[in-house]
Amino acid sequence: MIPLQQQEDATDAPPPPLQQQEDATQKKNKKKKKKKKRRRRKIVTPEEISAATYVRHWVFPDSPPDDAHILELSTSKPAGRILFELHSHSTCSDGFLSPTALVHRAHARGVKVLALTDHDTMAGITEAIEAAHKLGIKIIPGVEISASVFSKEEAKMDEPVHILAYYGSWGPTKYNELEEMLTCIREGRHFRAKKILSKLTQLKMPLKFEQVSRIAGTGVAPGRVHVARAMVEAGYVENIRQAFSKYLYDGGPAYASGNEPRAEKVIRLICRTGGVAVLAHPWALKNPPAVVKSLKASGLHAIEVYRSDGKLSGLSDIADSYGLVKVGGSDFHGRSGCEEPDLGSVHLPVISIFEFLKLAHPIWCEALKDILTSGADGERKFPFCNWISDRPCHDCCEIQILGKNLSCVTIGSG
């Protein structure tokens, strides 16, 4: 017989290593089951269900109600999300994909609503809408406008800032006024590119303007990305990221400004032309609270808060303080070999999408009314009749039907 003391010692001895591993595995499995149960127990509020219903109807106006899909959307399950991509670029500015290729990539990524927001141009909107119509994607016509704000932190120069403008299906009202500003900014981009090249020459990295223009493409105003690509071709830097981090960043040794208007002026113009004004990537600003306060007074509607790496709580608090809608997007350019968020990687909460659409709906509706009822000196045609598809307009269905009947009618001044 084993003495009693030895039995107690054997009982107190630790289990063999294999048994320890099995116990640890069982504990992990139990924790996973508990987490799954907790997720299933999430309570969906009436507000979330109402928001999900509104969003789904806006994206799929012809589809019958789907209670199961509404529940999935309101609980933010990946399978139930309707992916909104509100920040993307094509070859019409500094992107690497054509508008058509961009739409196809968005479709492959599950995006249902895509905003094309090229820098200082809306040249790619028509092509994007034509491609999206074939794939069942809705396009929000947009543009990212280069501007500047007074910076107390930087006494020598104004701080660059970008304002996103989102328009309804028919585009902006008073389009000529908007295009005049965009044209001026694009012309400034040519001037800025030459100043950048001059600074690079002083840094012993000479480049020709023709090389940068070739990279940018016909009709495209050259930007810093095009200069960076030329630097890579010349062997001055290893990649685009290095070109920016060493030379082209805001305030960098090769940085230069162009004809950027004041951000306050840009926002007032966006509001006047029937757009929703959004502050892009505010985390890049030196003093976001001061800038947001100034721009809110000029009519700023929303601010980018959500990114692929999650919500930035500080910016969320700023948005709450000034009553701004919270949005976000990937800022996708399609740069090969660069780490950047892909299309649809920013998952916006259904409440945020609802707040954005609820804000935009009356603005876009009024713009559409203005487009259809305004006259002009001399004769003109509706500038964006080629944007219109035969799908119902989410801005205002009755006005859209009227618009289709009048879209090619010439209006006289008398």
Short mmCIF file of C-alpha atoms in Angstrom, two decimals:
data_model
loop_
_atom_site.label_atom_id
_atom_site.label_comp_id
_atom_site.label_asym_id
_atom_site.label_seq_id
_atom_site.Cartn_x
_atom_site.Cartn_y
_atom_site.Cartn_z
CA MET A 1 0.00 0.00 0.00
CA ILE A 2 1.09 3.61 -0.71
CA PRO A 3 1.50 5.63 2.45
CA LEU A 4 -1.13 8.34 3.02
CA GLN A 5 1.45 11.15 2.76
CA GLN A 6 2.58 9.92 -0.67
CA GLN A 7 -1.07 9.78 -1.84
CA GLU A 8 -1.55 13.42 -0.79
CA ASP A 9 1.68 14.42 -2.53
CA ALA A 10 0.55 12.65 -5.68
CA THR A 11 -2.78 14.46 -5.54
CA ASP A 12 -1.09 17.86 -5.16
CA ALA A 13 1.42 17.22 -7.97
CA PRO A 14 0.84 19.19 -11.22
CA PRO A 15 -0.73 17.25 -14.09
CA PRO A 16 1.53 16.04 -16.87
CA PRO A 17 2.30 18.53 -19.74
CA LEU A 18 -0.16 16.87 -22.18
CA GLN A 19 -3.01 17.22 -19.71
CA GLN A 20 -2.07 20.89 -19.14
CA GLN A 21 -2.33 21.54 -22.87
CA GLU A 22 -5.72 19.84 -23.07
CA ASP A 23 -7.00 21.91 -20.13
CA ALA A 24 -5.74 25.12 -21.72
CA THR A 25 -7.42 24.22 -25.04
CA GLN A 26 -10.73 23.55 -23.28
CA LYS A 27 -10.54 26.92 -21.53
CA LYS A 28 -9.90 28.71 -24.85
CA ASN A 29 -12.84 26.94 -26.47
CA LYS A 30 -15.08 27.93 -23.58
CA LYS A 31 -13.99 31.57 -23.92
CA LYS A 32 -14.70 31.52 -27.68
CA LYS A 33 -18.16 30.09 -27.08
CA LYS A 34 -18.86 32.79 -24.49
CA LYS A 35 -17.75 35.51 -26.94
CA LYS A 36 -20.01 34.09 -29.65
CA LYS A 37 -22.91 34.02 -27.23
CA ARG A 38 -22.23 37.63 -26.30
CA ARG A 39 -22.24 38.67 -29.95
CA ARG A 40 -25.53 36.91 -30.56
CA ARG A 41 -27.04 38.66 -27.60
CA LYS A 42 -26.41 42.14 -29.05
CA ILE A 43 -29.59 44.16 -28.79
CA VAL A 44 -30.60 45.96 -31.96
CA THR A 45 -32.22 49.29 -31.20
CA PRO A 46 -35.27 50.63 -33.07
CA GLU A 47 -33.03 53.49 -34.22
CA GLU A 48 -30.61 51.05 -35.88
CA ILE A 49 -33.42 49.12 -37.57
CA SER A 50 -34.96 52.35 -38.85
CA ALA A 51 -31.58 53.53 -40.15
CA ALA A 52 -30.90 50.19 -41.84
CA THR A 53 -34.32 50.25 -43.51
CA TYR A 54 -33.69 53.76 -44.86
CA VAL A 55 -30.20 52.90 -46.15
CA ARG A 56 -31.29 49.69 -47.81
CA HIS A 57 -34.21 51.41 -49.56
CA TRP A 58 -31.90 54.19 -50.76
CA VAL A 59 -29.45 51.70 -52.29
CA PHE A 60 -32.04 49.18 -53.54
CA PRO A 61 -35.23 51.19 -54.21
CA ASP A 62 -36.77 48.51 -56.42
CA SER A 63 -36.15 45.59 -54.07
CA PRO A 64 -38.93 44.38 -51.75
CA PRO A 65 -38.39 44.77 -47.98
CA ASP A 66 -36.13 42.13 -46.49
CA ASP A 67 -36.43 41.90 -42.71
CA ALA A 68 -33.54 39.44 -42.43
CA HIS A 69 -31.22 41.70 -44.42
CA ILE A 70 -32.31 44.74 -42.41
CA LEU A 71 -31.47 42.90 -39.17
CA GLU A 72 -28.04 41.88 -40.49
CA LEU A 73 -27.32 45.43 -41.69
CA SER A 74 -28.38 47.00 -38.40
CA THR A 75 -26.15 44.63 -36.40
CA SER A 76 -23.18 45.39 -38.69
CA LYS A 77 -22.53 41.76 -39.58
CA PRO A 78 -20.05 41.59 -42.48
CA ALA A 79 -22.47 39.54 -44.60
CA GLY A 80 -25.20 42.13 -44.14
CA ARG A 81 -23.24 45.30 -44.73
CA ILE A 82 -23.96 47.52 -47.70
CA LEU A 83 -20.50 48.79 -48.47
CA PHE A 84 -20.20 52.53 -49.07
CA GLU A 85 -16.87 53.74 -50.42
CA LEU A 86 -16.82 57.53 -50.09
CA HIS A 87 -13.22 58.40 -51.00
CA SER A 88 -11.46 57.13 -54.13
CA HIS A 89 -9.29 58.38 -56.98
CA SER A 90 -8.79 57.47 -60.63
CA THR A 91 -6.31 58.33 -63.38
CA CYS A 92 -8.23 61.57 -63.91
CA SER A 93 -6.19 62.90 -60.99
CA ASP A 94 -3.52 60.94 -59.13
CA GLY A 95 -5.01 57.45 -59.09
CA PHE A 96 -3.56 54.46 -60.94
CA LEU A 97 -6.83 52.96 -62.24
CA SER A 98 -9.15 54.39 -64.87
CA PRO A 99 -12.69 55.24 -63.70
CA THR A 100 -13.93 52.04 -65.36
CA ALA A 101 -11.24 49.88 -63.76
CA LEU A 102 -11.91 51.55 -60.41
CA VAL A 103 -15.60 50.67 -60.62
CA HIS A 104 -14.81 47.07 -61.53
CA ARG A 105 -12.45 46.75 -58.58
CA ALA A 106 -15.09 48.25 -56.29
CA HIS A 107 -17.62 45.70 -57.56
CA ALA A 108 -15.18 42.86 -56.92
CA ARG A 109 -14.74 44.16 -53.38
CA GLY A 110 -18.49 44.15 -52.74
CA VAL A 111 -18.96 47.93 -52.85
CA LYS A 112 -22.53 48.98 -53.64
CA VAL A 113 -22.14 52.77 -53.46
CA LEU A 114 -18.96 54.40 -54.77
CA ALA A 115 -18.02 58.07 -54.60
CA LEU A 116 -15.39 59.06 -57.16
CA THR A 117 -13.55 62.01 -55.59
CA ASP A 118 -10.65 62.91 -57.86
CA HIS A 119 -8.53 65.91 -56.99
CA ASP A 120 -9.94 69.17 -58.42
CA THR A 121 -11.78 67.53 -61.32
CA MET A 122 -15.02 65.72 -62.08
CA ALA A 123 -13.82 64.55 -65.49
CA GLY A 124 -14.14 60.85 -64.61
CA ILE A 125 -17.73 60.89 -63.35
CA THR A 126 -19.46 60.13 -66.64
CA GLU A 127 -17.22 57.13 -67.38
CA ALA A 128 -17.65 55.83 -63.84
CA ILE A 129 -21.44 56.05 -64.03
CA GLU A 130 -21.53 54.22 -67.34
CA ALA A 131 -19.39 51.39 -65.94
CA ALA A 132 -21.31 51.28 -62.66
CA HIS A 133 -24.69 51.09 -64.39
CA LYS A 134 -23.70 47.77 -65.99
CA LEU A 135 -22.65 46.34 -62.61
CA GLY A 136 -25.52 47.62 -60.48
CA ILE A 137 -23.39 50.03 -58.47
CA LYS A 138 -24.54 53.52 -57.54
CA ILE A 139 -22.10 56.38 -58.11
CA ILE A 140 -22.06 59.48 -55.93
CA PRO A 141 -20.46 62.26 -58.04
CA GLY A 142 -17.74 63.86 -55.98
CA VAL A 143 -14.55 65.89 -56.04
CA GLU A 144 -11.73 66.50 -53.56
CA ILE A 145 -10.90 70.20 -53.67
CA SER A 146 -7.45 71.48 -52.72
CA ALA A 147 -7.61 74.46 -50.37
CA SER A 148 -5.71 76.21 -47.61
CA VAL A 149 -6.36 77.43 -44.08
CA PHE A 150 -4.52 79.97 -41.97
CA SER A 151 -2.15 78.15 -39.65
CA LYS A 152 -1.07 79.76 -36.41
CA GLU A 153 1.41 76.92 -35.93
CA GLU A 154 3.12 77.63 -39.28
CA ALA A 155 3.71 81.38 -39.64
CA LYS A 156 5.54 81.16 -42.96
CA MET A 157 2.78 79.48 -44.98
CA ASP A 158 -0.88 78.53 -45.01
CA GLU A 159 -1.68 74.94 -44.15
CA PRO A 160 -3.03 72.76 -46.99
CA VAL A 161 -6.42 71.17 -46.45
CA HIS A 162 -8.71 69.07 -48.66
CA ILE A 163 -12.49 69.44 -48.83
CA LEU A 164 -14.62 66.62 -50.25
CA ALA A 165 -17.77 67.63 -52.13
CA TYR A 166 -20.55 65.09 -52.71
CA TYR A 167 -23.35 65.77 -55.21
CA GLY A 168 -26.61 64.14 -56.23
CA SER A 169 -27.16 62.04 -59.34
CA TRP A 170 -27.38 65.08 -61.60
CA GLY A 171 -24.27 66.73 -60.29
CA PRO A 172 -23.81 70.29 -59.08
CA THR A 173 -26.01 73.25 -59.82
CA LYS A 174 -24.21 76.40 -61.02
CA TYR A 175 -21.67 74.03 -62.51
CA ASN A 176 -19.84 76.75 -64.43
CA GLU A 177 -19.05 78.54 -61.18
CA LEU A 178 -17.65 75.35 -59.65
CA GLU A 179 -15.67 74.46 -62.77
CA GLU A 180 -14.14 77.94 -62.84
CA MET A 181 -12.66 77.38 -59.40
CA LEU A 182 -11.50 73.84 -60.24
CA THR A 183 -9.86 75.07 -63.46
CA CYS A 184 -7.95 77.74 -61.54
CA ILE A 185 -6.71 75.14 -59.05
CA ARG A 186 -5.66 72.77 -61.84
CA GLU A 187 -3.73 75.55 -63.57
CA GLY A 188 -2.01 76.19 -60.27
CA ARG A 189 -0.98 72.54 -60.18
CA HIS A 190 1.13 73.06 -63.32
CA PHE A 191 2.78 76.08 -61.72
CA ARG A 192 3.31 74.17 -58.48
CA ALA A 193 4.87 71.19 -60.27
CA LYS A 194 7.44 73.49 -61.89
CA LYS A 195 8.30 75.01 -58.49
CA ILE A 196 8.74 71.52 -57.05
CA LEU A 197 11.04 70.55 -59.92
CA SER A 198 13.07 73.73 -59.34
CA LYS A 199 13.54 72.77 -55.68
CA LEU A 200 14.48 69.22 -56.64
CA THR A 201 17.12 70.62 -59.02
CA GLN A 202 18.61 72.58 -56.13
CA LEU A 203 18.67 69.28 -54.21
CA LYS A 204 20.70 67.70 -57.06
CA MET A 205 17.73 65.73 -58.39
CA PRO A 206 16.87 67.38 -61.73
CA LEU A 207 13.73 66.32 -63.59
CA LYS A 208 12.02 67.58 -66.74
CA PHE A 209 8.47 68.90 -66.62
CA GLU A 210 7.69 66.92 -69.78
CA GLN A 211 8.49 63.70 -67.93
CA VAL A 212 6.06 64.57 -65.14
CA SER A 213 3.36 65.58 -67.65
CA ARG A 214 3.79 62.28 -69.48
CA ILE A 215 3.29 60.35 -66.26
CA ALA A 216 0.24 62.41 -65.33
CA GLY A 217 -1.39 61.74 -68.71
CA THR A 218 -3.12 63.88 -71.30
CA GLY A 219 -5.38 66.50 -69.78
CA VAL A 220 -4.46 65.63 -66.18
CA ALA A 221 -3.04 68.36 -63.93
CA PRO A 222 0.22 67.05 -62.46
CA GLY A 223 0.32 66.40 -58.72
CA ARG A 224 2.94 65.40 -56.20
CA VAL A 225 2.31 61.72 -56.90
CA HIS A 226 3.32 62.22 -60.54
CA VAL A 227 6.50 63.99 -59.44
CA ALA A 228 7.18 61.14 -57.02
CA ARG A 229 6.78 58.60 -59.81
CA ALA A 230 9.25 60.57 -61.94
CA MET A 231 11.70 60.53 -59.02
CA VAL A 232 11.36 56.75 -58.83
CA GLU A 233 11.96 56.42 -62.59
CA ALA A 234 15.07 58.57 -62.29
CA GLY A 235 16.37 56.43 -59.45
CA TYR A 236 16.43 59.25 -56.88
CA VAL A 237 14.21 57.32 -54.47
CA GLU A 238 13.22 53.70 -54.10
CA ASN A 239 9.46 54.22 -54.07
CA ILE A 240 6.67 56.81 -53.86
CA ARG A 241 6.46 56.56 -50.10
CA GLN A 242 10.13 57.51 -49.76
CA ALA A 243 9.68 60.46 -52.14
CA PHE A 244 6.97 61.86 -49.89
CA SER A 245 8.58 61.06 -46.55
CA LYS A 246 11.89 62.71 -47.54
CA TYR A 247 11.02 65.51 -49.95
CA LEU A 248 7.39 66.07 -50.95
CA TYR A 249 5.48 66.04 -47.67
CA ASP A 250 3.65 69.19 -46.57
CA GLY A 251 6.36 71.69 -45.72
CA GLY A 252 9.10 69.35 -46.97
CA PRO A 253 12.28 70.49 -48.74
CA ALA A 254 10.67 70.08 -52.18
CA TYR A 255 7.12 71.10 -51.22
CA ALA A 256 5.38 73.97 -53.01
CA SER A 257 1.88 75.41 -53.03
CA GLY A 258 -0.28 76.37 -56.00
CA ASN A 259 -3.48 78.37 -56.48
CA GLU A 260 -5.38 76.84 -53.60
CA PRO A 261 -8.31 79.00 -52.48
CA ARG A 262 -9.30 79.47 -48.87
CA ALA A 263 -11.14 76.47 -47.47
CA GLU A 264 -13.94 78.72 -46.21
CA LYS A 265 -14.52 79.94 -49.77
CA VAL A 266 -14.52 76.37 -51.09
CA ILE A 267 -17.11 75.24 -48.56
CA ARG A 268 -19.41 78.17 -49.32
CA LEU A 269 -19.18 77.31 -53.03
CA ILE A 270 -19.96 73.64 -52.38
CA CYS A 271 -23.04 74.65 -50.39
CA ARG A 272 -24.09 77.10 -53.11
CA THR A 273 -23.80 74.41 -55.81
CA GLY A 274 -25.87 71.80 -54.00
CA GLY A 275 -23.13 69.69 -52.47
CA VAL A 276 -22.30 68.17 -49.10
CA ALA A 277 -18.99 69.56 -47.77
CA VAL A 278 -16.74 67.16 -45.83
CA LEU A 279 -13.32 67.75 -44.28
CA ALA A 280 -10.95 65.08 -45.61
CA HIS A 281 -8.34 63.28 -43.45
CA PRO A 282 -8.33 65.86 -40.62
CA TRP A 283 -5.78 63.79 -38.69
CA ALA A 284 -3.13 65.28 -41.01
CA LEU A 285 -3.80 68.82 -39.72
CA LYS A 286 -1.62 70.48 -37.12
CA ASN A 287 -4.57 71.80 -35.10
CA PRO A 288 -7.80 69.97 -36.11
CA PRO A 289 -10.09 71.59 -33.49
CA ALA A 290 -9.24 75.14 -34.62
CA VAL A 291 -9.66 74.26 -38.31
CA VAL A 292 -12.97 72.47 -37.75
CA LYS A 293 -14.32 75.41 -35.76
CA SER A 294 -13.46 77.83 -38.57
CA LEU A 295 -14.87 75.63 -41.33
CA LYS A 296 -18.06 74.82 -39.43
CA ALA A 297 -18.85 78.54 -39.41
CA SER A 298 -18.62 78.51 -43.22
CA GLY A 299 -21.07 75.62 -43.61
CA LEU A 300 -19.03 72.42 -43.21
CA HIS A 301 -21.42 69.44 -43.03
CA ALA A 302 -19.27 66.47 -42.07
CA ILE A 303 -15.80 65.20 -41.23
CA GLU A 304 -13.88 62.04 -42.02
CA VAL A 305 -13.55 60.03 -38.82
CA TYR A 306 -13.55 56.37 -39.89
CA ARG A 307 -10.54 54.73 -41.49
CA SER A 308 -9.48 51.17 -42.20
CA ASP A 309 -7.55 51.16 -38.93
CA GLY A 310 -10.67 52.02 -36.90
CA LYS A 311 -12.37 55.09 -35.57
CA LEU A 312 -10.23 57.92 -34.27
CA SER A 313 -11.91 58.81 -30.98
CA GLY A 314 -10.44 62.28 -30.72
CA LEU A 315 -11.86 63.29 -34.08
CA SER A 316 -15.15 61.67 -33.19
CA ASP A 317 -15.35 63.93 -30.16
CA ILE A 318 -14.63 66.98 -32.33
CA ALA A 319 -17.41 65.97 -34.71
CA ASP A 320 -19.83 65.65 -31.80
CA SER A 321 -18.80 69.03 -30.44
CA TYR A 322 -19.66 70.81 -33.67
CA GLY A 323 -22.63 68.70 -34.75
CA LEU A 324 -20.87 67.25 -37.80
CA VAL A 325 -21.82 63.99 -39.49
CA LYS A 326 -19.11 61.30 -39.22
CA VAL A 327 -18.04 59.62 -42.45
CA GLY A 328 -14.90 58.04 -43.88
CA GLY A 329 -13.36 56.26 -46.83
CA SER A 330 -10.27 54.41 -47.95
CA ASP A 331 -8.72 57.26 -50.00
CA PHE A 332 -7.86 54.54 -52.51
CA HIS A 333 -5.40 55.33 -55.32
CA GLY A 334 -4.48 51.85 -56.54
CA ARG A 335 -0.75 52.27 -56.09
CA SER A 336 0.99 48.98 -56.75
CA GLY A 337 3.58 48.00 -54.19
CA CYS A 338 2.27 50.49 -51.64
CA GLU A 339 0.44 49.66 -48.48
CA GLU A 340 -2.87 51.51 -48.65
CA PRO A 341 -6.43 50.57 -47.67
CA ASP A 342 -8.40 48.86 -50.41
CA LEU A 343 -11.80 49.91 -51.66
CA GLY A 344 -14.55 49.09 -49.18
CA SER A 345 -12.12 48.52 -46.30
CA VAL A 346 -13.70 51.24 -44.15
CA HIS A 347 -16.88 49.84 -42.64
CA LEU A 348 -19.14 52.74 -41.75
CA PRO A 349 -21.78 52.13 -39.06
CA VAL A 350 -25.29 52.09 -40.50
CA ILE A 351 -26.21 55.04 -38.26
CA SER A 352 -23.44 57.14 -39.83
CA ILE A 353 -24.54 56.23 -43.35
CA PHE A 354 -28.12 57.09 -42.43
CA GLU A 355 -27.08 60.47 -40.99
CA PHE A 356 -25.09 61.23 -44.15
CA LEU A 357 -27.97 60.35 -46.48
CA LYS A 358 -30.52 62.16 -44.33
CA LEU A 359 -28.33 65.27 -44.52
CA ALA A 360 -27.65 64.95 -48.25
CA HIS A 361 -31.20 64.16 -49.43
CA PRO A 362 -32.77 67.66 -49.13
CA ILE A 363 -29.56 69.33 -50.39
CA TRP A 364 -29.42 67.17 -53.52
CA CYS A 365 -33.16 67.48 -54.07
CA GLU A 366 -33.00 71.28 -54.02
CA ALA A 367 -30.03 71.21 -56.39
CA LEU A 368 -31.98 69.04 -58.80
CA LYS A 369 -34.93 71.42 -58.70
CA ASP A 370 -32.59 74.30 -59.43
CA ILE A 371 -31.02 72.47 -62.37
CA LEU A 372 -34.40 71.70 -63.89
CA THR A 373 -36.00 75.10 -63.39
CA SER A 374 -33.18 77.62 -63.81
CA GLY A 375 -32.75 79.64 -66.99
CA ALA A 376 -29.59 81.09 -68.46
CA ASP A 377 -28.43 83.88 -70.72
CA GLY A 378 -28.61 82.51 -74.25
CA GLU A 379 -29.33 78.85 -74.88
CA ARG A 380 -27.90 75.94 -73.01
CA LYS A 381 -28.56 72.29 -72.31
CA PHE A 382 -28.65 70.64 -68.94
CA PRO A 383 -24.94 70.05 -68.32
CA PHE A 384 -25.25 66.59 -66.80
CA CYS A 385 -27.99 64.89 -68.79
CA ASN A 386 -25.41 62.28 -69.81
CA TRP A 387 -24.98 61.33 -66.13
CA ILE A 388 -28.55 60.14 -65.82
CA SER A 389 -29.26 56.40 -65.93
CA ASP A 390 -32.66 54.80 -66.27
CA ARG A 391 -32.57 53.77 -62.61
CA PRO A 392 -34.78 55.70 -60.19
CA CYS A 393 -33.13 58.74 -58.64
CA HIS A 394 -32.71 58.56 -54.89
CA ASP A 395 -32.70 62.35 -54.59
CA CYS A 396 -36.35 62.79 -55.54
CA CYS A 397 -38.16 60.26 -57.73
CA GLU A 398 -40.80 62.62 -59.10
CA ILE A 399 -38.24 65.23 -60.06
CA GLN A 400 -36.10 62.55 -61.66
CA ILE A 401 -38.98 61.46 -63.88
CA LEU A 402 -39.53 65.08 -64.87
CA GLY A 403 -35.81 65.45 -65.44
CA LYS A 404 -35.68 62.52 -67.86
CA ASN A 405 -38.38 64.13 -69.96
CA LEU A 406 -36.55 67.47 -69.99
CA SER A 407 -32.90 66.39 -69.91
CA CYS A 408 -32.26 67.16 -73.56
CA VAL A 409 -34.61 70.13 -73.89
CA THR A 410 -32.88 73.41 -74.72
CA ILE A 411 -33.93 76.35 -72.57
CA GLY A 412 -33.98 79.87 -73.93
CA SER A 413 -33.41 83.04 -71.94
CA GLY A 414 -36.81 84.47 -72.79
#
